[in-house]
Short mmCIF file of N, CA, C and O in Angstrom, two decimals:
data_model
loop_
_atom_site.label_atom_id
_atom_site.label_comp_id
_atom_site.label_asym_id
_atom_site.label_seq_id
_atom_site.Cartn_x
_atom_site.Cartn_y
_atom_site.Cartn_z
N MET A 1 -89.17 48.97 -1.42
CA MET A 1 -90.33 49.84 -1.49
C MET A 1 -91.34 49.41 -0.44
O MET A 1 -91.79 48.28 -0.42
N THR A 2 -91.66 50.31 0.45
CA THR A 2 -92.60 50.01 1.52
C THR A 2 -93.78 50.96 1.43
O THR A 2 -93.61 52.17 1.34
N LEU A 3 -94.98 50.39 1.43
CA LEU A 3 -96.21 51.18 1.40
C LEU A 3 -96.92 51.06 2.73
O LEU A 3 -96.91 50.00 3.35
N PRO A 4 -97.59 52.12 3.16
CA PRO A 4 -98.44 51.99 4.34
C PRO A 4 -99.54 50.96 4.08
O PRO A 4 -100.00 50.82 2.94
N SER A 5 -99.94 50.24 5.09
CA SER A 5 -100.96 49.20 4.90
C SER A 5 -102.30 49.79 4.47
O SER A 5 -103.15 49.07 3.95
N SER A 6 -102.49 51.09 4.66
CA SER A 6 -103.75 51.71 4.25
C SER A 6 -103.81 51.96 2.75
O SER A 6 -104.89 52.22 2.21
N HIS A 7 -102.70 51.86 2.05
CA HIS A 7 -102.67 52.09 0.60
C HIS A 7 -103.06 50.81 -0.13
O HIS A 7 -102.55 49.74 0.19
N ARG A 8 -103.93 50.94 -1.10
CA ARG A 8 -104.34 49.79 -1.89
C ARG A 8 -103.37 49.59 -3.05
O ARG A 8 -102.80 50.55 -3.57
N VAL A 9 -103.20 48.35 -3.45
CA VAL A 9 -102.36 48.00 -4.59
C VAL A 9 -103.26 47.35 -5.63
O VAL A 9 -103.89 46.32 -5.36
N TYR A 10 -103.34 47.96 -6.80
CA TYR A 10 -104.15 47.43 -7.90
C TYR A 10 -103.22 46.85 -8.96
O TYR A 10 -102.31 47.53 -9.43
N LEU A 11 -103.47 45.59 -9.33
CA LEU A 11 -102.75 44.98 -10.43
C LEU A 11 -103.63 45.04 -11.66
O LEU A 11 -104.81 44.66 -11.61
N ALA A 12 -103.08 45.49 -12.77
CA ALA A 12 -103.80 45.46 -14.03
C ALA A 12 -103.68 44.05 -14.59
O ALA A 12 -102.58 43.64 -15.00
N CYS A 13 -104.77 43.29 -14.56
CA CYS A 13 -104.72 41.90 -15.01
C CYS A 13 -104.40 41.84 -16.50
O CYS A 13 -104.75 42.72 -17.27
N GLY A 14 -103.73 40.78 -16.90
CA GLY A 14 -103.33 40.65 -18.29
C GLY A 14 -102.12 41.51 -18.59
O GLY A 14 -101.38 41.90 -17.69
N SER A 15 -101.93 41.83 -19.86
CA SER A 15 -100.74 42.59 -20.25
C SER A 15 -101.09 44.02 -20.61
O SER A 15 -102.21 44.32 -21.01
N THR A 16 -100.10 44.89 -20.45
CA THR A 16 -100.23 46.30 -20.77
C THR A 16 -99.05 46.70 -21.65
O THR A 16 -97.93 46.21 -21.45
N ASP A 17 -99.29 47.58 -22.61
CA ASP A 17 -98.23 48.11 -23.44
C ASP A 17 -97.39 49.06 -22.58
O ASP A 17 -97.83 50.16 -22.25
N LEU A 18 -96.19 48.64 -22.21
CA LEU A 18 -95.37 49.43 -21.30
C LEU A 18 -94.61 50.55 -22.01
O LEU A 18 -93.80 51.23 -21.38
N ARG A 19 -94.89 50.79 -23.28
CA ARG A 19 -94.33 51.98 -23.93
C ARG A 19 -95.05 53.23 -23.41
O ARG A 19 -94.57 54.33 -23.59
N LYS A 20 -96.17 53.02 -22.73
CA LYS A 20 -96.91 54.14 -22.17
C LYS A 20 -96.11 54.77 -21.01
O LYS A 20 -95.47 54.07 -20.24
N SER A 21 -96.20 56.07 -20.93
CA SER A 21 -95.53 56.79 -19.85
C SER A 21 -96.56 57.11 -18.76
O SER A 21 -97.64 56.53 -18.72
N ILE A 22 -96.23 58.05 -17.91
CA ILE A 22 -97.10 58.40 -16.79
C ILE A 22 -98.50 58.77 -17.27
O ILE A 22 -99.49 58.26 -16.75
N ASP A 23 -98.59 59.66 -18.24
CA ASP A 23 -99.90 60.11 -18.72
C ASP A 23 -100.72 58.98 -19.30
O ASP A 23 -101.92 58.87 -19.05
N GLY A 24 -100.09 58.10 -20.07
CA GLY A 24 -100.81 56.98 -20.66
C GLY A 24 -101.30 55.98 -19.62
O GLY A 24 -102.43 55.48 -19.71
N LEU A 25 -100.47 55.70 -18.63
CA LEU A 25 -100.89 54.78 -17.58
C LEU A 25 -101.96 55.40 -16.70
O LEU A 25 -102.92 54.73 -16.30
N ALA A 26 -101.85 56.70 -16.40
CA ALA A 26 -102.88 57.38 -15.62
C ALA A 26 -104.21 57.37 -16.38
O ALA A 26 -105.28 57.22 -15.76
N ALA A 27 -104.17 57.49 -17.71
CA ALA A 27 -105.40 57.42 -18.51
C ALA A 27 -106.02 56.03 -18.43
O ALA A 27 -107.25 55.90 -18.35
N ILE A 28 -105.21 54.99 -18.43
CA ILE A 28 -105.74 53.62 -18.27
C ILE A 28 -106.43 53.48 -16.92
O ILE A 28 -107.53 52.92 -16.83
N VAL A 29 -105.80 54.00 -15.88
CA VAL A 29 -106.37 53.92 -14.53
C VAL A 29 -107.72 54.62 -14.50
O VAL A 29 -108.72 54.08 -14.00
N GLN A 30 -107.78 55.82 -15.06
CA GLN A 30 -109.00 56.63 -14.98
C GLN A 30 -110.07 56.14 -15.93
O GLN A 30 -111.21 55.92 -15.53
N GLU A 31 -109.73 55.96 -17.19
CA GLU A 31 -110.74 55.62 -18.19
C GLU A 31 -111.00 54.12 -18.30
O GLU A 31 -112.13 53.70 -18.48
N GLY A 32 -109.95 53.32 -18.20
CA GLY A 32 -110.11 51.88 -18.33
C GLY A 32 -110.62 51.19 -17.08
O GLY A 32 -111.40 50.25 -17.15
N PHE A 33 -110.14 51.66 -15.92
CA PHE A 33 -110.50 51.01 -14.66
C PHE A 33 -111.54 51.78 -13.86
O PHE A 33 -112.06 51.28 -12.88
N GLY A 34 -111.80 53.04 -14.23
CA GLY A 34 -112.74 53.86 -13.48
C GLY A 34 -112.23 54.23 -12.09
O GLY A 34 -113.02 54.43 -11.17
N LEU A 35 -110.92 54.33 -11.94
CA LEU A 35 -110.31 54.66 -10.65
C LEU A 35 -109.61 56.01 -10.75
O LEU A 35 -109.33 56.50 -11.84
N ASP A 36 -109.30 56.58 -9.61
CA ASP A 36 -108.64 57.88 -9.56
C ASP A 36 -107.13 57.71 -9.47
O ASP A 36 -106.63 57.21 -8.46
N PRO A 37 -106.37 58.09 -10.50
CA PRO A 37 -104.92 57.92 -10.45
C PRO A 37 -104.25 58.79 -9.38
O PRO A 37 -103.09 58.55 -9.03
N PHE A 38 -104.95 59.80 -8.85
CA PHE A 38 -104.41 60.67 -7.82
C PHE A 38 -104.70 60.17 -6.41
O PHE A 38 -104.34 60.82 -5.43
N SER A 39 -105.37 59.03 -6.29
CA SER A 39 -105.67 58.46 -4.98
C SER A 39 -104.40 57.84 -4.39
O SER A 39 -103.46 57.54 -5.13
N PRO A 40 -104.37 57.62 -3.09
CA PRO A 40 -103.17 57.04 -2.47
C PRO A 40 -103.10 55.53 -2.71
O PRO A 40 -103.20 54.72 -1.79
N CYS A 41 -102.96 55.15 -3.97
CA CYS A 41 -102.90 53.75 -4.37
C CYS A 41 -101.70 53.53 -5.28
O CYS A 41 -101.20 54.47 -5.91
N LEU A 42 -101.27 52.30 -5.37
CA LEU A 42 -100.21 51.91 -6.29
C LEU A 42 -100.87 51.12 -7.40
O LEU A 42 -101.62 50.17 -7.14
N PHE A 43 -100.61 51.49 -8.64
CA PHE A 43 -101.16 50.80 -9.81
C PHE A 43 -100.01 50.10 -10.52
O PHE A 43 -99.02 50.74 -10.89
N VAL A 44 -100.14 48.79 -10.72
CA VAL A 44 -99.03 47.99 -11.24
C VAL A 44 -99.45 47.36 -12.56
O VAL A 44 -100.52 46.76 -12.67
N PHE A 45 -98.57 47.48 -13.55
CA PHE A 45 -98.83 46.99 -14.91
C PHE A 45 -97.69 46.06 -15.33
O PHE A 45 -96.54 46.29 -14.98
N CYS A 46 -98.02 45.04 -16.12
CA CYS A 46 -97.03 44.06 -16.57
C CYS A 46 -97.11 43.93 -18.09
O CYS A 46 -98.19 44.02 -18.67
N ASN A 47 -95.97 43.66 -18.73
CA ASN A 47 -95.96 43.50 -20.18
C ASN A 47 -96.37 42.07 -20.58
O ASN A 47 -96.58 41.20 -19.74
N ARG A 48 -96.49 41.85 -21.88
CA ARG A 48 -96.97 40.56 -22.40
C ARG A 48 -96.02 39.42 -22.06
O ARG A 48 -96.45 38.30 -21.77
N GLU A 49 -94.72 39.69 -22.08
CA GLU A 49 -93.74 38.64 -21.79
C GLU A 49 -93.60 38.37 -20.29
O GLU A 49 -92.90 37.45 -19.90
N ARG A 50 -94.23 39.20 -19.46
CA ARG A 50 -94.24 39.09 -18.01
C ARG A 50 -92.84 39.20 -17.40
O ARG A 50 -92.57 38.61 -16.36
N ASN A 51 -91.97 39.97 -18.04
CA ASN A 51 -90.63 40.18 -17.48
C ASN A 51 -90.36 41.64 -17.14
O ASN A 51 -89.26 41.98 -16.72
N LYS A 52 -91.36 42.50 -17.33
CA LYS A 52 -91.22 43.92 -17.01
C LYS A 52 -92.48 44.42 -16.31
O LYS A 52 -93.58 44.01 -16.65
N LEU A 53 -92.27 45.34 -15.36
CA LEU A 53 -93.38 45.96 -14.64
C LEU A 53 -93.19 47.47 -14.63
O LEU A 53 -92.06 47.95 -14.60
N LYS A 54 -94.31 48.18 -14.61
CA LYS A 54 -94.31 49.60 -14.31
C LYS A 54 -95.32 49.81 -13.20
O LYS A 54 -96.40 49.22 -13.21
N MET A 55 -94.95 50.66 -12.24
CA MET A 55 -95.82 50.96 -11.11
C MET A 55 -96.01 52.47 -11.04
O MET A 55 -95.03 53.22 -11.07
N LEU A 56 -97.26 52.89 -10.97
CA LEU A 56 -97.62 54.30 -10.94
C LEU A 56 -98.15 54.66 -9.56
O LEU A 56 -99.01 53.96 -9.03
N TYR A 57 -97.62 55.75 -9.01
CA TYR A 57 -98.00 56.14 -7.65
C TYR A 57 -98.00 57.66 -7.54
O TYR A 57 -97.03 58.32 -7.93
N TRP A 58 -99.08 58.23 -7.03
CA TRP A 58 -99.18 59.68 -6.82
C TRP A 58 -98.76 59.99 -5.39
O TRP A 58 -99.20 59.35 -4.43
N GLU A 59 -97.90 61.01 -5.23
CA GLU A 59 -97.49 61.44 -3.90
C GLU A 59 -97.42 62.96 -3.88
O GLU A 59 -96.64 63.57 -4.62
N HIS A 60 -98.21 63.58 -3.04
CA HIS A 60 -98.26 65.03 -2.79
C HIS A 60 -98.52 65.87 -4.04
O HIS A 60 -99.61 66.33 -4.26
N ASN A 61 -97.50 66.07 -4.86
CA ASN A 61 -97.67 66.96 -6.01
C ASN A 61 -97.08 66.39 -7.30
O ASN A 61 -96.77 67.13 -8.23
N GLY A 62 -96.91 65.08 -7.35
CA GLY A 62 -96.37 64.48 -8.57
C GLY A 62 -96.45 62.97 -8.55
O GLY A 62 -96.69 62.34 -7.51
N PHE A 63 -96.28 62.38 -9.73
CA PHE A 63 -96.32 60.93 -9.88
C PHE A 63 -94.93 60.35 -9.74
O PHE A 63 -93.93 60.94 -10.18
N TRP A 64 -94.89 59.16 -9.17
CA TRP A 64 -93.72 58.30 -9.21
C TRP A 64 -93.99 57.25 -10.27
O TRP A 64 -95.11 56.72 -10.36
N LEU A 65 -92.99 56.91 -11.06
CA LEU A 65 -93.10 55.82 -12.03
C LEU A 65 -91.92 54.89 -11.76
O LEU A 65 -90.77 55.25 -11.98
N PHE A 66 -92.24 53.70 -11.25
CA PHE A 66 -91.22 52.70 -10.98
C PHE A 66 -91.19 51.70 -12.13
O PHE A 66 -92.24 51.36 -12.67
N TYR A 67 -90.01 51.21 -12.46
CA TYR A 67 -89.86 50.27 -13.56
C TYR A 67 -88.98 49.13 -13.08
O TYR A 67 -87.96 49.35 -12.43
N ARG A 68 -89.40 47.90 -13.39
CA ARG A 68 -88.60 46.74 -12.99
C ARG A 68 -88.50 45.79 -14.17
O ARG A 68 -89.51 45.47 -14.80
N ARG A 69 -87.28 45.34 -14.46
CA ARG A 69 -87.05 44.38 -15.54
C ARG A 69 -86.31 43.18 -14.97
O ARG A 69 -85.28 43.34 -14.31
N LEU A 70 -86.83 42.00 -15.24
CA LEU A 70 -86.16 40.78 -14.82
C LEU A 70 -85.14 40.37 -15.88
O LEU A 70 -85.43 40.43 -17.09
N GLU A 71 -83.99 39.95 -15.45
CA GLU A 71 -82.99 39.44 -16.39
C GLU A 71 -83.25 37.99 -16.74
O GLU A 71 -82.91 37.53 -17.82
N ARG A 72 -83.86 37.25 -15.80
CA ARG A 72 -84.22 35.84 -16.03
C ARG A 72 -85.58 35.60 -15.39
O ARG A 72 -85.89 36.17 -14.36
N GLY A 73 -86.36 34.73 -15.99
CA GLY A 73 -87.63 34.35 -15.40
C GLY A 73 -88.75 35.33 -15.72
O GLY A 73 -88.57 36.29 -16.48
N THR A 74 -89.91 35.05 -15.15
CA THR A 74 -91.09 35.87 -15.40
C THR A 74 -91.83 36.10 -14.08
O THR A 74 -91.65 35.37 -13.11
N PHE A 75 -92.68 37.13 -14.09
CA PHE A 75 -93.56 37.40 -12.97
C PHE A 75 -94.77 36.47 -13.09
O PHE A 75 -95.25 36.19 -14.18
N GLN A 76 -95.28 35.99 -11.97
CA GLN A 76 -96.47 35.14 -11.93
C GLN A 76 -97.69 36.06 -11.94
O GLN A 76 -98.37 36.22 -10.93
N TRP A 77 -97.97 36.66 -13.08
CA TRP A 77 -98.97 37.72 -13.20
C TRP A 77 -100.37 37.16 -13.37
O TRP A 77 -100.57 36.23 -14.15
N PRO A 78 -101.37 37.74 -12.68
CA PRO A 78 -102.76 37.27 -12.84
C PRO A 78 -103.30 37.61 -14.23
O PRO A 78 -103.03 38.69 -14.76
N THR A 79 -104.06 36.68 -14.79
CA THR A 79 -104.62 36.87 -16.13
C THR A 79 -106.14 36.77 -16.13
O THR A 79 -106.73 36.47 -17.15
N GLY A 80 -106.77 36.99 -15.00
CA GLY A 80 -108.21 36.81 -14.86
C GLY A 80 -109.04 37.69 -15.78
O GLY A 80 -108.52 38.54 -16.51
N ASN A 81 -110.34 37.49 -15.73
CA ASN A 81 -111.27 38.25 -16.55
C ASN A 81 -111.51 39.65 -16.03
O ASN A 81 -112.06 40.49 -16.73
N GLU A 82 -111.15 39.90 -14.79
CA GLU A 82 -111.31 41.23 -14.21
C GLU A 82 -110.27 42.17 -14.79
O GLU A 82 -109.21 41.75 -15.21
N ARG A 83 -110.58 43.46 -14.79
CA ARG A 83 -109.61 44.44 -15.28
C ARG A 83 -108.49 44.64 -14.27
O ARG A 83 -107.34 44.83 -14.63
N THR A 84 -108.86 44.64 -12.98
CA THR A 84 -107.86 44.80 -11.93
C THR A 84 -108.12 43.79 -10.82
O THR A 84 -109.22 43.25 -10.71
N THR A 85 -107.12 43.59 -10.03
CA THR A 85 -107.27 42.82 -8.81
C THR A 85 -106.52 43.57 -7.71
O THR A 85 -105.48 44.17 -7.97
N VAL A 86 -107.07 43.57 -6.52
CA VAL A 86 -106.46 44.27 -5.39
C VAL A 86 -105.66 43.25 -4.59
O VAL A 86 -106.15 42.16 -4.28
N VAL A 87 -104.42 43.61 -4.28
CA VAL A 87 -103.56 42.74 -3.47
C VAL A 87 -102.98 43.56 -2.33
O VAL A 87 -102.98 44.79 -2.37
N SER A 88 -102.47 42.88 -1.34
CA SER A 88 -101.80 43.57 -0.24
C SER A 88 -100.36 43.89 -0.67
O SER A 88 -99.85 43.34 -1.65
N SER A 89 -99.71 44.76 0.08
CA SER A 89 -98.32 45.07 -0.24
C SER A 89 -97.44 43.83 -0.05
O SER A 89 -96.46 43.64 -0.76
N ARG A 90 -97.84 42.95 0.86
CA ARG A 90 -97.11 41.70 1.05
C ARG A 90 -97.24 40.80 -0.18
O ARG A 90 -96.26 40.21 -0.63
N GLU A 91 -98.44 40.70 -0.74
CA GLU A 91 -98.64 39.90 -1.95
C GLU A 91 -97.89 40.51 -3.14
O GLU A 91 -97.36 39.78 -3.98
N LEU A 92 -97.81 41.83 -3.19
CA LEU A 92 -97.02 42.47 -4.24
C LEU A 92 -95.55 42.05 -4.11
O LEU A 92 -94.91 41.75 -5.12
N ARG A 93 -95.03 42.02 -2.91
CA ARG A 93 -93.64 41.57 -2.72
C ARG A 93 -93.47 40.13 -3.19
O ARG A 93 -92.42 39.78 -3.73
N TRP A 94 -94.48 39.27 -2.96
CA TRP A 94 -94.41 37.91 -3.48
C TRP A 94 -94.24 37.93 -4.99
O TRP A 94 -93.39 37.24 -5.53
N LEU A 95 -95.09 38.72 -5.66
CA LEU A 95 -95.00 38.80 -7.12
C LEU A 95 -93.64 39.30 -7.57
O LEU A 95 -93.05 38.78 -8.51
N LEU A 96 -93.14 40.34 -6.90
CA LEU A 96 -91.84 40.90 -7.27
C LEU A 96 -90.71 39.90 -7.05
O LEU A 96 -89.69 39.96 -7.72
N ASP A 97 -90.91 38.98 -6.12
CA ASP A 97 -89.91 37.93 -5.86
C ASP A 97 -90.10 36.69 -6.73
O ASP A 97 -89.40 35.71 -6.56
N GLY A 98 -91.08 36.72 -7.64
CA GLY A 98 -91.30 35.61 -8.55
C GLY A 98 -92.26 34.56 -8.06
O GLY A 98 -92.39 33.50 -8.67
N LEU A 99 -92.94 34.83 -6.96
CA LEU A 99 -93.89 33.87 -6.42
C LEU A 99 -95.29 34.14 -6.95
O LEU A 99 -95.60 35.24 -7.37
N SER A 100 -96.12 33.14 -6.88
CA SER A 100 -97.51 33.26 -7.30
C SER A 100 -98.35 33.83 -6.15
O SER A 100 -98.04 33.62 -4.98
N LEU A 101 -99.43 34.52 -6.50
CA LEU A 101 -100.35 35.00 -5.48
C LEU A 101 -101.02 33.86 -4.74
O LEU A 101 -101.43 34.01 -3.59
N SER A 102 -101.14 32.71 -5.37
CA SER A 102 -101.81 31.57 -4.75
C SER A 102 -100.83 30.62 -4.07
O SER A 102 -101.23 29.56 -3.61
N GLN A 103 -99.56 30.99 -4.01
CA GLN A 103 -98.57 30.10 -3.39
C GLN A 103 -98.90 29.92 -1.91
O GLN A 103 -99.45 30.79 -1.28
N ARG A 104 -98.51 28.80 -1.37
CA ARG A 104 -98.85 28.50 0.01
C ARG A 104 -97.61 28.29 0.88
O ARG A 104 -97.69 27.72 1.95
N GLN A 105 -96.46 28.77 0.45
CA GLN A 105 -95.23 28.51 1.18
C GLN A 105 -94.89 29.59 2.19
O GLN A 105 -94.05 29.38 3.04
N ALA A 106 -95.53 30.73 2.11
CA ALA A 106 -95.20 31.82 3.04
C ALA A 106 -95.83 31.54 4.40
O ALA A 106 -96.85 30.87 4.51
N HIS A 107 -95.21 32.07 5.43
CA HIS A 107 -95.77 31.95 6.77
C HIS A 107 -96.96 32.90 6.92
O HIS A 107 -96.99 33.96 6.33
N ALA A 108 -97.91 32.51 7.72
CA ALA A 108 -99.05 33.37 7.99
C ALA A 108 -98.59 34.60 8.76
O ALA A 108 -97.65 34.54 9.56
N LYS A 109 -99.24 35.72 8.52
CA LYS A 109 -98.90 36.95 9.21
C LYS A 109 -99.26 36.82 10.68
O LYS A 109 -100.35 36.37 11.03
N VAL A 110 -98.37 37.20 11.55
CA VAL A 110 -98.57 37.12 12.99
C VAL A 110 -98.98 38.50 13.49
O VAL A 110 -98.31 39.49 13.20
N THR A 111 -100.07 38.55 14.21
CA THR A 111 -100.53 39.79 14.82
C THR A 111 -100.59 39.59 16.33
O THR A 111 -100.50 38.46 16.83
N ALA A 112 -100.78 40.67 17.05
CA ALA A 112 -100.85 40.58 18.51
C ALA A 112 -101.98 39.67 18.96
O ALA A 112 -101.87 38.96 19.94
N GLU A 113 -103.09 39.67 18.23
CA GLU A 113 -104.25 38.84 18.59
C GLU A 113 -103.95 37.35 18.42
O GLU A 113 -104.46 36.52 19.17
N THR A 114 -103.12 36.97 17.42
CA THR A 114 -102.84 35.55 17.18
C THR A 114 -101.78 35.01 18.12
O THR A 114 -101.68 33.81 18.30
N VAL A 115 -100.99 35.90 18.73
CA VAL A 115 -99.93 35.45 19.63
C VAL A 115 -100.49 35.15 21.01
O VAL A 115 -100.07 34.23 21.70
N ILE A 116 -101.47 35.90 21.44
CA ILE A 116 -102.01 35.78 22.80
C ILE A 116 -102.95 34.62 22.91
O ILE A 116 -103.63 34.15 22.16
#
């Protein structure tokens, strides 16, 4: 899954009841977080056991609902006091791969400015 860098990724901190479908998750985004579920953003939710994720994404004329279940291990999910936290698509890939957002093992992103 590749997102344009202009798209924001919101993680719902803590746990979410993943029995909710598209409408229930969109209601959490709108009423719980005060955000627009129709905006070009990815909203990611994790269950209490931290082994399942649902991702909600609006595109053109409908929602995408992605679901991921780990067979072993857990996601290193943020549990802060904030309702949401914004991460980059690269940090989301870290989480999906089982890494922590605060891990320091990844290489720094190389841009044209840092090479010259």
